[in-house]
Coordinates of C-alpha atoms in Angstrom, one line a residue:
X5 CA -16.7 -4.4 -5.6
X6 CA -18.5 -2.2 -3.6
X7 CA -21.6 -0.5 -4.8
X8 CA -21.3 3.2 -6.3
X9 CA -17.7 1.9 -7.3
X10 CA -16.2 1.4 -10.8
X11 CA -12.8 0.3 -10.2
X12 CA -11.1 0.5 -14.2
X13 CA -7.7 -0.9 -14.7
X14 CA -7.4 0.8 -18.1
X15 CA -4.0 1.4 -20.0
X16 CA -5.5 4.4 -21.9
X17 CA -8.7 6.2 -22.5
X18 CA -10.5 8.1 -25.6
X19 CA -12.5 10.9 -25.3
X20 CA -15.5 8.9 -25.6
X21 CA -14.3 6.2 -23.4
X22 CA -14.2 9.8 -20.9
X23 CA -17.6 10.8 -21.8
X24 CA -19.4 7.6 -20.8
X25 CA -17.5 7.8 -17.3
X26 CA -18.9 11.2 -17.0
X27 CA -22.4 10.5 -17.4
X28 CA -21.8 7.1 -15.4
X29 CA -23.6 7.1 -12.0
X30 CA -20.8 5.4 -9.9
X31 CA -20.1 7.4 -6.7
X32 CA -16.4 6.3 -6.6
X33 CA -14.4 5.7 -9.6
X34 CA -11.0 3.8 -9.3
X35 CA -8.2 3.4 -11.5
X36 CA -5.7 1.5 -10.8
X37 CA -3.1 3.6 -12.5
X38 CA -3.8 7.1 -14.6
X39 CA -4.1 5.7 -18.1
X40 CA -2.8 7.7 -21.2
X41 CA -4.9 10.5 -22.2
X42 CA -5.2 14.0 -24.4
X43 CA -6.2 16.7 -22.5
X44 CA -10.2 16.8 -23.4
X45 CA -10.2 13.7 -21.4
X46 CA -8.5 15.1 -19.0
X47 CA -11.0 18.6 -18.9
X48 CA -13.9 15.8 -18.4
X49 CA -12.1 13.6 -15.4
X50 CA -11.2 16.3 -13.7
X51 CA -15.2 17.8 -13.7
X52 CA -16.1 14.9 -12.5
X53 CA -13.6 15.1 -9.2
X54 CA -15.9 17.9 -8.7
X55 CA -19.0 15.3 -8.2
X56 CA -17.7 11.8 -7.5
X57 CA -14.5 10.5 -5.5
X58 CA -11.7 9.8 -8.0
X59 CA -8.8 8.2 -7.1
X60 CA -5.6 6.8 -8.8
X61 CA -3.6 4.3 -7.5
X62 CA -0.2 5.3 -8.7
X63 CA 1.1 7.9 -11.3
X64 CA 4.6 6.1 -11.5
X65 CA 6.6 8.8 -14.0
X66 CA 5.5 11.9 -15.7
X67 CA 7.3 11.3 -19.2
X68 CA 4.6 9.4 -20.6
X69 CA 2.1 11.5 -20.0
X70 CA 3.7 14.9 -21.3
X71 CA 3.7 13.5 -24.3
X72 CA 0.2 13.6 -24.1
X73 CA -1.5 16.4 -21.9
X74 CA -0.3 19.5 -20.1
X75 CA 1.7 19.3 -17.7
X76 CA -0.3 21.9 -15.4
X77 CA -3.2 18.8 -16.2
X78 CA -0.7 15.7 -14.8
X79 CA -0.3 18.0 -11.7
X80 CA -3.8 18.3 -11.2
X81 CA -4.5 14.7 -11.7
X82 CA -1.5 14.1 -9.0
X83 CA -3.4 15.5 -6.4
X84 CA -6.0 12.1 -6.8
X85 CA -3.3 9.3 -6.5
X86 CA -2.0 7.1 -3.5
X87 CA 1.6 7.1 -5.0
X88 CA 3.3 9.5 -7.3
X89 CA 6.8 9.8 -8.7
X90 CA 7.2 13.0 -10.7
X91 CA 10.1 12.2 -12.7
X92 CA 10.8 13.6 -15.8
X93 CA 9.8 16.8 -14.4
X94 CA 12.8 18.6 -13.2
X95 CA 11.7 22.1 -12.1
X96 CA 8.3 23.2 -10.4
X97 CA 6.5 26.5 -10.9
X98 CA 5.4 28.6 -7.6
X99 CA 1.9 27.6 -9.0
X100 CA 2.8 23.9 -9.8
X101 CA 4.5 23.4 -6.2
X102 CA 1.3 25.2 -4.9
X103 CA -0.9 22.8 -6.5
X104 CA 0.9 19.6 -5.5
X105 CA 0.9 21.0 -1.7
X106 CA -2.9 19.7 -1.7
X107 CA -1.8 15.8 -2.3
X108 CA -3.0 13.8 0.6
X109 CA -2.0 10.3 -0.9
X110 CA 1.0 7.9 0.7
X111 CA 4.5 8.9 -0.9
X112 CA 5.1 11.8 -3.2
X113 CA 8.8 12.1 -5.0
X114 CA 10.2 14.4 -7.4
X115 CA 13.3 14.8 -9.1
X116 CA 14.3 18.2 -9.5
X117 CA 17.4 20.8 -11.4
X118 CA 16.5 23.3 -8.3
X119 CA 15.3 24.1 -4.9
X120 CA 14.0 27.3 -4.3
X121 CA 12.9 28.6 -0.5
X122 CA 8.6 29.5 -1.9
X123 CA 8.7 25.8 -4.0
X124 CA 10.1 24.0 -1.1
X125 CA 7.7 26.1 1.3
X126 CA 4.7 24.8 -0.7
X127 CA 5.8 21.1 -0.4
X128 CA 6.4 21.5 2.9
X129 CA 2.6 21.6 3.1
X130 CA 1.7 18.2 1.4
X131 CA 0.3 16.4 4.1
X132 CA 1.5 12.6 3.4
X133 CA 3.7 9.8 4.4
X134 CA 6.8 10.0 2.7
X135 CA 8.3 13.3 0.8
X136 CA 11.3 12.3 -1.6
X137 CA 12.8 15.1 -3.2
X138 CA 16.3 14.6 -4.7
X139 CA 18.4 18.0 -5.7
X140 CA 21.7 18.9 -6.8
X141 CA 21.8 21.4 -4.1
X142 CA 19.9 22.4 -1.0
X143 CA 20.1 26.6 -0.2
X144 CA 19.4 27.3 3.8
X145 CA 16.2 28.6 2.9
X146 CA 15.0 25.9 1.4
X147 CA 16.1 23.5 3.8
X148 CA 14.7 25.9 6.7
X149 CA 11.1 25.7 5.0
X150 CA 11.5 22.0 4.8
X151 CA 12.1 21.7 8.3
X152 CA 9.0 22.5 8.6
X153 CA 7.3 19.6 6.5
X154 CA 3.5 17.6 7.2
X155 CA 5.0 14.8 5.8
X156 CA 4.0 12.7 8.7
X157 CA 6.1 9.4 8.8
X158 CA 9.4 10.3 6.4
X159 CA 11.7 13.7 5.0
X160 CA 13.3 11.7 2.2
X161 CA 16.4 14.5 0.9
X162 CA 18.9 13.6 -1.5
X163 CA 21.9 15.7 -2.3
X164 CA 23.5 14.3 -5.5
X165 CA 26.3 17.2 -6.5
X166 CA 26.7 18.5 -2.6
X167 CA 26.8 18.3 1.0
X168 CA 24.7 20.5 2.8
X169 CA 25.1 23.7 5.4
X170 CA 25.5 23.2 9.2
X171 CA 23.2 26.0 8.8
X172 CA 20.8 23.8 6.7
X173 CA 21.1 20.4 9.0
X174 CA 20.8 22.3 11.9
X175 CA 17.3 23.1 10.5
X176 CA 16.6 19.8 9.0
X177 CA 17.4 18.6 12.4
X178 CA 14.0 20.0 13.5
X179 CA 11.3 18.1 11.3
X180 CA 8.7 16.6 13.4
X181 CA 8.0 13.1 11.8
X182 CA 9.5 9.8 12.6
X183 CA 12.3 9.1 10.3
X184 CA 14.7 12.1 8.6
X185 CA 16.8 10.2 5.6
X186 CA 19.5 12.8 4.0
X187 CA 21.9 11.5 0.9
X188 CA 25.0 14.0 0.7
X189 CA 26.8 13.4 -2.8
X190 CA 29.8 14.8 -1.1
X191 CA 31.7 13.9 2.3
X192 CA 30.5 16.0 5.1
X193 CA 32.3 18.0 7.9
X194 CA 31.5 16.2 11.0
X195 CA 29.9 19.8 12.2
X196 CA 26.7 18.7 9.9
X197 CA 26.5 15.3 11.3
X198 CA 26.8 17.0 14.5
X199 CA 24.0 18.8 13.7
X200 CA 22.0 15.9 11.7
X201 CA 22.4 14.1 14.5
X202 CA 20.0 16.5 16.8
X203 CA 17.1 14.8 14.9
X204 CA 15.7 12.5 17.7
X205 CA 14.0 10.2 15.6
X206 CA 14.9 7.0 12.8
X207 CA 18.3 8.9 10.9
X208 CA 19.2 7.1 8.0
X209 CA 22.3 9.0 6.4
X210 CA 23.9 7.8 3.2
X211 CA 27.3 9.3 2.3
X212 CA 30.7 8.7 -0.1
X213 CA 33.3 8.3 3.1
X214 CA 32.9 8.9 6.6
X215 CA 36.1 10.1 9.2
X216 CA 37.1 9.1 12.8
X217 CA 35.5 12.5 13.8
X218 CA 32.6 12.6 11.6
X219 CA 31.3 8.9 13.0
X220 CA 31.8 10.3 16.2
X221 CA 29.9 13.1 15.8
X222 CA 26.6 10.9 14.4
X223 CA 26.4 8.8 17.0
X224 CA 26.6 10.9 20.0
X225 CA 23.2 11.4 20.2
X226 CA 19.5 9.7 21.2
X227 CA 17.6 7.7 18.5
X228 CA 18.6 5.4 15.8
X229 CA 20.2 5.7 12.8
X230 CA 20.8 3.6 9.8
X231 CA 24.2 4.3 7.9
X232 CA 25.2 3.8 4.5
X233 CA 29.1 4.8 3.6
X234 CA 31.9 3.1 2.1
X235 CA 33.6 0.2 4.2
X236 CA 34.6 1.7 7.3
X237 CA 38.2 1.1 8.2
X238 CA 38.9 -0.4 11.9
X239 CA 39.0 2.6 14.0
X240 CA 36.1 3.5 12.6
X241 CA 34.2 0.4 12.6
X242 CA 35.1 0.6 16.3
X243 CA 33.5 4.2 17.2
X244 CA 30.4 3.2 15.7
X245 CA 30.8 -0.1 17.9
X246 CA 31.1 2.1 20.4
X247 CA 28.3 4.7 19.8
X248 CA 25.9 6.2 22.0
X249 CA 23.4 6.0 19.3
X250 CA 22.0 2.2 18.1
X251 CA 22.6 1.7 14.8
X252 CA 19.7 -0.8 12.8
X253 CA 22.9 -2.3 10.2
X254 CA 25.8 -2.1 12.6
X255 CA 26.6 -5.8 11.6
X256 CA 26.7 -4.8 8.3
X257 CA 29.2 -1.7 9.1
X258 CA 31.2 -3.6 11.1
X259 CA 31.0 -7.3 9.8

């Protein structure tokens, strides 16, 4: 261990337990994953963020915790970890979405009831490697100001109930980092693969059925793409033998 860091691997803490961290003189305290904890602990770990490097290695589900603390408090404590999964919080606030938008750790995901264009314009701003966000829908607006996303290696989008706009893929098309990977819950038109398939970079598209037109229209285009539908039939299996675009799990398509 290096020196100035206290590396805890704790399941839960007391508020006394709290205090003693508080008045420790580490430089860099560690925990390997947030521990359970009321929210006077919480008061305390956050004041000391303000004088020593916290981090958290993983905040892997939020309903734990809400049994316990605020949820305004998790969020907070979010913005400290490598790896965070928000489930078991299905909507965000304006404030809440602006909060998380200063995470810097690896992967962020959150499993959310709705999609507005200021919450998804807030996330758009996390700067990290991998954004998940799965939705029942995706509005144009929304998908617009996630275009637009820091997330620097991967837009992780999943659909459940829907497909999504031309409008909205069109704009999806755009984000700037290496790999775009959409999940429709419904078959798309071939237009919005058309328009998916724009995105120059590592696609990975995961849909119910795929047509003759539709497989067509995703791999005329520059890049790679990674596919996941239900078996293809032949003449299908043979377009995307055929495509212009390499496809990572073509054996697996067309095996």
């Amino acid at each position: 261990m290096l020196p100035g860091v206290l590396h805890l691997n704790y399941c839960s803490i007391t508020l006394s337990a709290a205090q003693a961290l508080a008045s420790s003189s580490a430089e860099t305290i560690e925990f390997t994953e947030l521990p359970l904890m009321n929210d006077a602990c919480v008061s305390l770990v956050l004041e000391m963020a303000e004088h020593v490097k916290l981090s958290i290695g993983r905040i892997w589900g939020a309903s734990e915790y809400l049994g316990r603390m605020e949820r305004m408090n998790l969020i907070l404590l979010s913005r400290y970890a490598e790896s965070v999964n928000l489930e078991g919080i299905s909507d965000l606030s304006h404030q809440e979405a602006d909060v998380l938008s200063a995470f810097q750790g690896h992967q962020l995901l959150l499993h959310l009831d709705r999609l507005d264009e200021v919450t998804a314009a807030h996330l758009s701003r996390v700067r990290t490697e991998l954004l998940m966000l799965e939705v029942p829908r995706l509005c144009d607006d929304a998908a617009t100001a996630l275009s637009r996303s820091l997330a620097s290696e991967e837009l992780q989008i999943s659909v459940s109930e829907d497909s999504v706009s031309v409008k909205a893929a069109d704009e999806l098309s755009q984000y700037g980092g290496h790999a775009l990977s959409i999940e429709l819950g419904i078959e798309p038109s071939p237009d919005i693969l058309r328009m998916l398939a724009q995105f120059t970079g590592h696609l990975r598209i995961t849909v119910p059925r795929l047509t003759a037109e539709a497989a067509m229209a995703v791999g005329n285009s520059n890049g790679t793409l990674e596919l996941h539908c239900e078996t293809p039939t032949p003449d299908i299996r043979q377009i995307l033998l055929n495509s212009k675009r390499e496809i990572t799990n073509l054996d697996e398509l067309t095996g």
